Every structure is written in C-alpha cells, then in structure tokens.
XYZ file of C-alpha atoms in Angstrom:
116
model
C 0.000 0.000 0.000
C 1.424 3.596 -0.984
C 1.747 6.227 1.649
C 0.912 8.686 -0.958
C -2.071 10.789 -1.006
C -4.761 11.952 -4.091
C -5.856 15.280 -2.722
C -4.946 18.016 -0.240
C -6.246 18.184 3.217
C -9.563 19.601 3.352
C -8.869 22.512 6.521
C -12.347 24.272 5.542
C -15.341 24.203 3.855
C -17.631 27.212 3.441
C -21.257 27.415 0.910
C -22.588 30.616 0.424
C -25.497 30.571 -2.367
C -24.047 29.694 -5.674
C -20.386 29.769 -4.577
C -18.072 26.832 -1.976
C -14.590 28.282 -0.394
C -12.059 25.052 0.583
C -9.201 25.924 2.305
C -6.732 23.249 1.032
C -3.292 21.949 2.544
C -0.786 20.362 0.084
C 1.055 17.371 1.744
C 4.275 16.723 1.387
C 3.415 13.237 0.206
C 0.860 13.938 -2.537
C 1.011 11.481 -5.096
C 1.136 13.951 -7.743
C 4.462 15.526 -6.540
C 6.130 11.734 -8.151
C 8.616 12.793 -10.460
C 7.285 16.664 -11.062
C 10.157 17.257 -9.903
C 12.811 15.510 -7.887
C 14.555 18.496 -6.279
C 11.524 20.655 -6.625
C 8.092 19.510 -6.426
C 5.296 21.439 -8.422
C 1.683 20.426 -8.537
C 0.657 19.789 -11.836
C -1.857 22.597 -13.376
C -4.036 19.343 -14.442
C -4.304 18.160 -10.856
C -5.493 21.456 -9.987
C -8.604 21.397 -12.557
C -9.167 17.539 -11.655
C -10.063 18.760 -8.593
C -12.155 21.538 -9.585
C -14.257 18.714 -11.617
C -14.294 16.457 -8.352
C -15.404 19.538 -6.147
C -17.674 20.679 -8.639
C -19.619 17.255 -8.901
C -19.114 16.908 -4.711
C -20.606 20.395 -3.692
C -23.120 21.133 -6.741
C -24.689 19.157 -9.356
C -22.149 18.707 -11.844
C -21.844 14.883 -13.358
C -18.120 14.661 -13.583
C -19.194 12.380 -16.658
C -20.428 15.130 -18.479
C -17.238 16.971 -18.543
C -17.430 19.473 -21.492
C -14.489 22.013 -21.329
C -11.794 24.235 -19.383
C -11.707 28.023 -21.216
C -9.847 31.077 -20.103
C -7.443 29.027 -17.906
C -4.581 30.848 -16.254
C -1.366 29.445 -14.625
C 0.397 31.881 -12.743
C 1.978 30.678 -9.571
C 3.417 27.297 -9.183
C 1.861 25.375 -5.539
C 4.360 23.145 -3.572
C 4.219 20.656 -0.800
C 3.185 22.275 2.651
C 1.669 25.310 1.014
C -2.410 26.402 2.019
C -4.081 27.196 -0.644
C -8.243 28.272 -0.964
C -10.362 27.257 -4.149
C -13.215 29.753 -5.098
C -16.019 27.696 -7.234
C -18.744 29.678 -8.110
C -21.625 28.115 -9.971
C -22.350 30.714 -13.046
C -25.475 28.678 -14.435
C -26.579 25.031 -14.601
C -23.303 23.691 -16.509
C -20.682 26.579 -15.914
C -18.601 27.180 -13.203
C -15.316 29.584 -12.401
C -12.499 28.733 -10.289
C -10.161 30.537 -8.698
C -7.328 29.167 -6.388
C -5.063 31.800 -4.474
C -2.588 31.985 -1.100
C -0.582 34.553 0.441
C 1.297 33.904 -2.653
C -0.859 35.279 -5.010
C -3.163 33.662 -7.300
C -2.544 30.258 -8.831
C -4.962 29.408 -11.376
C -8.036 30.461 -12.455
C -10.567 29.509 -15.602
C -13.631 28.372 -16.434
C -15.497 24.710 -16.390
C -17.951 23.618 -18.868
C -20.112 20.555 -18.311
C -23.365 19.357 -21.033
C-alpha cells in the first residue's frame, strides 16, 4: 500500500449561495508531486482542474461524466508541498462554473469549467 495521497487536506469548507470556499493543505506526500520534480516539487496545473471537476460534482450538481471544457485558464503561480491554498467555485449557471485558487502567494490558477 502507498503512503501517498490523491488530494490536499480539506482545513475548511464554506457554501454561500451559488459559490463553496475550501481551504486546502498540500502534503508533502501527494502522489502527484512523483517525479514533477525531484529536487523541486510542483503540482501539476491538471491536478489542480481535476479537482475543480471532483469539487464541482461533490458540492453542486455537476456529473463529472459530463465533462465538457476548461476556457480562459490561467497558470500563474506554481503550488508546492506544505503550502495552504483556498479554491473559489462559483456556480455561473446550470453547466458553468469559475475557479479561482489563491494563497498569500498570489493567485494560482483560475478559468472556467464547462459541463453538457
């Protein structure tokens, strides 16, 4: 059995109408840190939107199955292990969504999700 972990620690949850706030901690040991890279882990941008898809479908009613699109998605600071990070998903209408993850750091990503 791996002692690796799939997501980030889950320090806070918080639904107000159409919008969730998680407050996220990245563990040293996520899974996705294997080999991206050695001397200086980055999360992968696709892990990131994953998890907007899985937190999407968890907190609203988005079927992860009907996964349409990503558009206007922005990269601009890398995460690394140990670092807190809070996702804004705000439900636009019934199939589109906008994301926003951000720190102390800055923002991280942001974009759009499209589901049919």
């Amino acid at each position: 059995m791996s002692d690796y972990v799939h997501h980030g620690e889950l320090l806070s949850v918080v639904k107000e109408g159409n919008s969730v706030f998680l407050e996220l901690k990245i563990p040293t040991n996520l899974y996705y840190f294997q080999g991206h890279f050695p001397s200086a882990p980055v999360l992968p941008g696709v892990v990131l939107t994953h998890w907007v898809v899985e937190y999407a479908s968890q907190y609203f009613d988005a079927d992860p199955n009907n996964f349409q699109s990503f558009s206007g998605l922005k990269f601009q600071i890398i995460v690394g292990p140990e670092q807190i990070i809070k996702l804004q998903l705000s439900q636009i209408n019934a199939n589109k969504y906008t994301f926003s993850y951000h720190s102390d750091h800055g923002k991280h990503a942001s974009g759009k999700v499209m589901f049919v």
